[in-house]
Amino acid sequence: MSNTMTAMVLHRLWVSFLTFIFVSFVVFAITNMLPGDIAEIMLGQAATPEAVAGLREAMHLDEPAILRFLRWLGGLFVGDLGTSLVNRLPVSEMISGRLGNSLKLAAVTTLLSVPVALLLGIASAIWRNSWFDRVVSTLSIAVISVPEFMVATGAVLVFAVYLQWLPALSFANEVTSFTQMLRVYAMPVVALSFVISAQMIRMTRAAVIDTLRTPYVEMALLKGASRSRIVLRHALPNALGPIANAVALSLSYLLGGVIIVETIFNYPGLSKLMLDAVATRDMPLIQSCAMIFCLSYLLLITIADVIAIVSNPRLRK
Amino acid sequence: MTEDIASRRAARGRLGWRINAVGLIGLAVVVFWAFVAIFGPMLAPYPVSEIVDFDYFGGMSAQFWLGTDYLGRDMLTRILYGARYTVGISLAAVMLACFIGVTMGMVAATVGGWFDAVLSRAIDALGCVPNLLLSLVIVAAVGSSIPVLILTLAAIYSCGAFRFARALAVNVNTADYVKVARARGERLPYLIREEIFPNIIGPVMADFGLRFVFIVLLLSGLSFLGLGVQPPNADWGGLVRENISGLALGAPAVLMPSIAIASLTISVNMLIDNLPTRIRDRSE
């Protein structure tokens, strides 16, 4: 790794860190925008002035907002996410199990969709403008331009209602055997895979076609190399950076998809927890869930950018 | 000679406004939904919240064209009324978003300096919060109502409009005629109104359409999660949510609102991909 490259990567990481601070400030500011006193709301009927004052002090609500923000941010870094306003449990305890479930869903989806999407994307770049390419491109554009919940409901209709291969709802709590696991994960994973594969196919195809427009590919064409040899030997190695970038970027779409898919299939993951928290206005829980989502999104975008920097041969000296 | 140029220009003008078949279909569907959004309640065969069928999740029939919902209300009526929310809120949000974003983008590009740098950095950072999540947090904090929805969606998508317009305006800003106007002593409002804006209007219009699609999708997603338009009113996303339990029965009550959303978003995409060359040329 050259010095310029290291410097650029470090700069990118620094920008990500600053972004994280800014984003946490935005999340904190929005969740504190609500007029009204949390202490008073929490105490409800028992809100005597003394009790309210006591609770305000215990929750540090009497401090200026910026101090509370710094305290909260400091807590985030050491894993102290505060306590839920609704059931008085530590937020980190409520989140840990759910986070595991969501990560499992994301991991299985990634393992399934990345190879399939890459194959389809590269294949449609090789045979571009053929009927295969047209079908794949049209389908992926169609999936992108409809809401995520429609993709999920469509998957349920096809696989659970008409074909009756899979159950329509899943409950990840009662997994004891492999076949059961398959049945639980199948629907959410299939639905989620459709959502992110569409993006990945389009971006992979664009990345490969982009390298096909370069002079060295034209040279290979003039030498009389076959179409698949041009793509596999000349274009693909040079497109690996952009493709890895495309994969990381598409995976950031997992997030929006996860929120919808977990809702449809009643999957006990993090976004289900967050939606329930929105319904009960449990701010510490909402803040923590939002920060976990933002952090993973930021992480994926940063990885994508770092890959783009590292894979740029002009910086490799 | 002058006659020749004039006739050639006229011919190109006629050709330039021609739109192909795919674009025309897109335009037709968009116009159709706009018509429904305005006149929908007059076309509706039944009162919107009246239970007209004793059977719930009824199939399509001559009496109920699109079946009935989970309470036995007429689905066609619900969709005709829902168009008003989906199209109306999205249109209001996209107009606000593009107005704010494009104006700020042009100002940032024309003024430059620290103003541009700070604004761009802040908006880039904000872009790192996923849209659905940001709207979730805002709605959680202030509650959901139609003005809140419009402002939230507009705020989220004005960031994208800002970046898009700024990138275009930065290019135009370096052109000679802008330098000349500056040297002439023209002020900022004149520069962005007379020199920058007319030169980025084409792509900005295409971007407007694309942003409208994103907003429709996000609004539907929010309503689907129960955080958008609140019952008893329902936009198309809300209709899907209401009737999701009919999914296992394959009821048209779940399918039809989804199809309505898809037809709107896909046809807007078709329209902007096939805009008349007269508008497209400006975007290159």
mmCIF file with all atom_site columns, C-alpha atoms in Angstrom, chain A residues 11 15 19 22-23 26-27 30-31 33-34 141-142 144-150 152-153 156-157 161-162 168 255-256 259-260 263-264 274-275 278 281 283 286 289-291 293-294 297-298 301, chain B residues 121-122 124-130 132-134 136-144 213 217 220-221 224-225 227 236-237 240-241 244 247-251 254-255 258-259 261-262 265-266 269:
data_model
loop_
_atom_site.group_PDB
_atom_site.id
_atom_site.type_symbol
_atom_site.label_atom_id
_atom_site.label_alt_id
_atom_site.label_comp_id
_atom_site.label_asym_id
_atom_site.label_entity_id
_atom_site.label_seq_id
_atom_site.pdbx_PDB_ins_code
_atom_site.Cartn_x
_atom_site.Cartn_y
_atom_site.Cartn_z
_atom_site.occupancy
_atom_site.B_iso_or_equiv
_atom_site.pdbx_formal_charge
_atom_site.auth_seq_id
_atom_site.auth_comp_id
_atom_site.auth_asym_id
_atom_site.auth_atom_id
_atom_site.pdbx_PDB_model_num
ATOM 1  C CA . HIS A 1 11  ? -8.867  10.373  5.704   1.00 0.00 ? 11  HIS A CA 1
ATOM 2  C CA . VAL A 1 15  ? -14.607 11.487  7.782   1.00 0.00 ? 15  VAL A CA 1
ATOM 3  C CA . THR A 1 19  ? -20.087 11.635  10.290  1.00 0.00 ? 19  THR A CA 1
ATOM 4  C CA . PHE A 1 22  ? -22.832 14.292  13.472  1.00 0.00 ? 22  PHE A CA 1
ATOM 5  C CA . VAL A 1 23  ? -25.393 11.540  12.887  1.00 0.00 ? 23  VAL A CA 1
ATOM 6  C CA . VAL A 1 26  ? -28.996 14.502  14.691  1.00 0.00 ? 26  VAL A CA 1
ATOM 7  C CA . VAL A 1 27  ? -30.614 11.391  16.196  1.00 0.00 ? 27  VAL A CA 1
ATOM 8  C CA . ILE A 1 30  ? -34.701 14.717  16.845  1.00 0.00 ? 30  ILE A CA 1
ATOM 9  C CA . THR A 1 31  ? -35.566 12.396  19.705  1.00 0.00 ? 31  THR A CA 1
ATOM 10 C CA . MET A 1 33  ? -37.467 17.583  19.909  1.00 0.00 ? 33  MET A CA 1
ATOM 11 C CA . LEU A 1 34  ? -40.700 16.504  21.532  1.00 0.00 ? 34  LEU A CA 1
ATOM 12 C CA . ILE A 1 141 ? -35.789 -2.556  -12.470 1.00 0.00 ? 141 ILE A CA 1
ATOM 13 C CA . ALA A 1 142 ? -39.299 -3.737  -11.639 1.00 0.00 ? 142 ALA A CA 1
ATOM 14 C CA . ILE A 1 144 ? -36.408 -1.610  -7.528  1.00 0.00 ? 144 ILE A CA 1
ATOM 15 C CA . SER A 1 145 ? -39.364 0.554   -8.524  1.00 0.00 ? 145 SER A CA 1
ATOM 16 C CA . VAL A 1 146 ? -41.945 -1.111  -6.290  1.00 0.00 ? 146 VAL A CA 1
ATOM 17 C CA . PRO A 1 147 ? -42.076 -0.838  -2.488  1.00 0.00 ? 147 PRO A CA 1
ATOM 18 C CA . GLU A 1 148 ? -40.160 -3.437  -0.466  1.00 0.00 ? 148 GLU A CA 1
ATOM 19 C CA . PHE A 1 149 ? -43.330 -4.721  1.165   1.00 0.00 ? 149 PHE A CA 1
ATOM 20 C CA . MET A 1 150 ? -44.746 -5.511  -2.248  1.00 0.00 ? 150 MET A CA 1
ATOM 21 C CA . ALA A 1 152 ? -42.259 -9.495  0.262   1.00 0.00 ? 152 ALA A CA 1
ATOM 22 C CA . THR A 1 153 ? -46.012 -9.934  -0.151  1.00 0.00 ? 153 THR A CA 1
ATOM 23 C CA . VAL A 1 156 ? -45.539 -14.906 0.138   1.00 0.00 ? 156 VAL A CA 1
ATOM 24 C CA . LEU A 1 157 ? -48.235 -15.162 -2.521  1.00 0.00 ? 157 LEU A CA 1
ATOM 25 C CA . VAL A 1 161 ? -50.185 -19.361 -1.105  1.00 0.00 ? 161 VAL A CA 1
ATOM 26 C CA . TYR A 1 162 ? -49.994 -20.700 -4.640  1.00 0.00 ? 162 TYR A CA 1
ATOM 27 C CA . ALA A 1 168 ? -46.416 -17.665 5.381   1.00 0.00 ? 168 ALA A CA 1
ATOM 28 C CA . LEU A 1 255 ? -31.545 -2.160  6.230   1.00 0.00 ? 255 LEU A CA 1
ATOM 29 C CA . GLY A 1 256 ? -34.692 -0.698  4.701   1.00 0.00 ? 256 GLY A CA 1
ATOM 30 C CA . ILE A 1 259 ? -37.408 -3.237  8.692   1.00 0.00 ? 259 ILE A CA 1
ATOM 31 C CA . ILE A 1 260 ? -40.225 -4.122  6.279   1.00 0.00 ? 260 ILE A CA 1
ATOM 32 C CA . THR A 1 263 ? -42.694 -6.610  10.141  1.00 0.00 ? 263 THR A CA 1
ATOM 33 C CA . ILE A 1 264 ? -44.398 -8.731  7.506   1.00 0.00 ? 264 ILE A CA 1
ATOM 34 C CA . MET A 1 274 ? -37.686 -0.527  17.267  1.00 0.00 ? 274 MET A CA 1
ATOM 35 C CA . LEU A 1 275 ? -41.176 -0.311  15.767  1.00 0.00 ? 275 LEU A CA 1
ATOM 36 C CA . VAL A 1 278 ? -41.954 3.826   18.314  1.00 0.00 ? 278 VAL A CA 1
ATOM 37 C CA . ARG A 1 281 ? -42.461 6.227   22.444  1.00 0.00 ? 281 ARG A CA 1
ATOM 38 C CA . MET A 1 283 ? -36.965 7.109   23.386  1.00 0.00 ? 283 MET A CA 1
ATOM 39 C CA . ILE A 1 286 ? -35.422 4.159   19.738  1.00 0.00 ? 286 ILE A CA 1
ATOM 40 C CA . CYS A 1 289 ? -31.786 1.002   17.717  1.00 0.00 ? 289 CYS A CA 1
ATOM 41 C CA . ALA A 1 290 ? -31.404 3.987   15.388  1.00 0.00 ? 290 ALA A CA 1
ATOM 42 C CA . MET A 1 291 ? -27.721 4.290   16.256  1.00 0.00 ? 291 MET A CA 1
ATOM 43 C CA . PHE A 1 293 ? -28.773 0.906   12.202  1.00 0.00 ? 293 PHE A CA 1
ATOM 44 C CA . CYS A 1 294 ? -26.874 4.097   11.353  1.00 0.00 ? 294 CYS A CA 1
ATOM 45 C CA . TYR A 1 297 ? -25.106 1.593   7.348   1.00 0.00 ? 297 TYR A CA 1
ATOM 46 C CA . LEU A 1 298 ? -22.124 3.897   7.836   1.00 0.00 ? 298 LEU A CA 1
ATOM 47 C CA . ILE A 1 301 ? -20.674 2.738   3.045   1.00 0.00 ? 301 ILE A CA 1
ATOM 48 C CA . ARG B 2 121 ? -20.456 18.470  4.315   1.00 0.00 ? 121 ARG B CA 1
ATOM 49 C CA . ALA B 2 122 ? -23.461 18.640  6.634   1.00 0.00 ? 122 ALA B CA 1
ATOM 50 C CA . ASP B 2 124 ? -23.369 14.551  2.987   1.00 0.00 ? 124 ASP B CA 1
ATOM 51 C CA . ALA B 2 125 ? -23.275 13.486  6.622   1.00 0.00 ? 125 ALA B CA 1
ATOM 52 C CA . LEU B 2 126 ? -27.060 13.552  6.832   1.00 0.00 ? 126 LEU B CA 1
ATOM 53 C CA . GLY B 2 127 ? -27.120 11.294  3.775   1.00 0.00 ? 127 GLY B CA 1
ATOM 54 C CA . CYS B 2 128 ? -25.505 8.639   5.953   1.00 0.00 ? 128 CYS B CA 1
ATOM 55 C CA . VAL B 2 129 ? -28.733 8.209   7.907   1.00 0.00 ? 129 VAL B CA 1
ATOM 56 C CA . PRO B 2 130 ? -30.922 5.756   5.987   1.00 0.00 ? 130 PRO B CA 1
ATOM 57 C CA . LEU B 2 132 ? -36.614 5.063   6.273   1.00 0.00 ? 132 LEU B CA 1
ATOM 58 C CA . LEU B 2 133 ? -34.827 5.204   9.610   1.00 0.00 ? 133 LEU B CA 1
ATOM 59 C CA . LEU B 2 134 ? -34.691 9.001   9.688   1.00 0.00 ? 134 LEU B CA 1
ATOM 60 C CA . LEU B 2 136 ? -39.121 6.603   11.582  1.00 0.00 ? 136 LEU B CA 1
ATOM 61 C CA . VAL B 2 137 ? -37.234 8.559   14.230  1.00 0.00 ? 137 VAL B CA 1
ATOM 62 C CA . ILE B 2 138 ? -38.903 11.861  13.302  1.00 0.00 ? 138 ILE B CA 1
ATOM 63 C CA . VAL B 2 139 ? -42.374 10.337  13.315  1.00 0.00 ? 139 VAL B CA 1
ATOM 64 C CA . ALA B 2 140 ? -41.603 8.639   16.622  1.00 0.00 ? 140 ALA B CA 1
ATOM 65 C CA . ALA B 2 141 ? -40.577 11.968  18.113  1.00 0.00 ? 141 ALA B CA 1
ATOM 66 C CA . VAL B 2 142 ? -43.325 14.280  16.883  1.00 0.00 ? 142 VAL B CA 1
ATOM 67 C CA . GLY B 2 143 ? -46.145 11.919  15.954  1.00 0.00 ? 143 GLY B CA 1
ATOM 68 C CA . SER B 2 144 ? -47.653 11.336  12.544  1.00 0.00 ? 144 SER B CA 1
ATOM 69 C CA . VAL B 2 213 ? -40.953 7.904   -7.094  1.00 0.00 ? 213 VAL B CA 1
ATOM 70 C CA . LEU B 2 217 ? -42.086 4.414   -2.043  1.00 0.00 ? 217 LEU B CA 1
ATOM 71 C CA . SER B 2 220 ? -45.981 3.766   1.276   1.00 0.00 ? 220 SER B CA 1
ATOM 72 C CA . GLY B 2 221 ? -43.356 2.034   3.396   1.00 0.00 ? 221 GLY B CA 1
ATOM 73 C CA . PHE B 2 224 ? -47.267 0.116   5.740   1.00 0.00 ? 224 PHE B CA 1
ATOM 74 C CA . LEU B 2 225 ? -45.437 0.216   9.074   1.00 0.00 ? 225 LEU B CA 1
ATOM 75 C CA . LEU B 2 227 ? -46.559 5.409   10.822  1.00 0.00 ? 227 LEU B CA 1
ATOM 76 C CA . TRP B 2 236 ? -52.231 2.910   -0.642  1.00 0.00 ? 236 TRP B CA 1
ATOM 77 C CA . GLY B 2 237 ? -49.480 1.730   1.719   1.00 0.00 ? 237 GLY B CA 1
ATOM 78 C CA . VAL B 2 240 ? -51.885 -2.904  2.256   1.00 0.00 ? 240 VAL B CA 1
ATOM 79 C CA . ARG B 2 241 ? -51.250 -2.787  6.010   1.00 0.00 ? 241 ARG B CA 1
ATOM 80 C CA . ILE B 2 244 ? -52.239 -7.826  5.240   1.00 0.00 ? 244 ILE B CA 1
ATOM 81 C CA . LEU B 2 247 ? -52.466 -12.265 2.233   1.00 0.00 ? 247 LEU B CA 1
ATOM 82 C CA . ALA B 2 248 ? -52.706 -15.941 3.089   1.00 0.00 ? 248 ALA B CA 1
ATOM 83 C CA . LEU B 2 249 ? -56.080 -16.018 1.290   1.00 0.00 ? 249 LEU B CA 1
ATOM 84 C CA . GLY B 2 250 ? -54.641 -14.278 -1.764  1.00 0.00 ? 250 GLY B CA 1
ATOM 85 C CA . ALA B 2 251 ? -57.278 -11.563 -1.408  1.00 0.00 ? 251 ALA B CA 1
ATOM 86 C CA . VAL B 2 254 ? -53.848 -6.816  -0.499  1.00 0.00 ? 254 VAL B CA 1
ATOM 87 C CA . LEU B 2 255 ? -52.871 -7.002  -4.131  1.00 0.00 ? 255 LEU B CA 1
ATOM 88 C CA . SER B 2 258 ? -49.791 -2.697  -4.230  1.00 0.00 ? 258 SER B CA 1
ATOM 89 C CA . ILE B 2 259 ? -50.542 -2.782  -7.925  1.00 0.00 ? 259 ILE B CA 1
ATOM 90 C CA . ILE B 2 261 ? -48.409 1.901   -6.192  1.00 0.00 ? 261 ILE B CA 1
ATOM 91 C CA . ALA B 2 262 ? -46.401 -0.120  -8.688  1.00 0.00 ? 262 ALA B CA 1
ATOM 92 C CA . THR B 2 265 ? -43.940 4.393   -9.770  1.00 0.00 ? 265 THR B CA 1
ATOM 93 C CA . ILE B 2 266 ? -43.180 2.303   -12.840 1.00 0.00 ? 266 ILE B CA 1
ATOM 94 C CA . ASN B 2 269 ? -39.961 5.872   -14.400 1.00 0.00 ? 269 ASN B CA 1
#
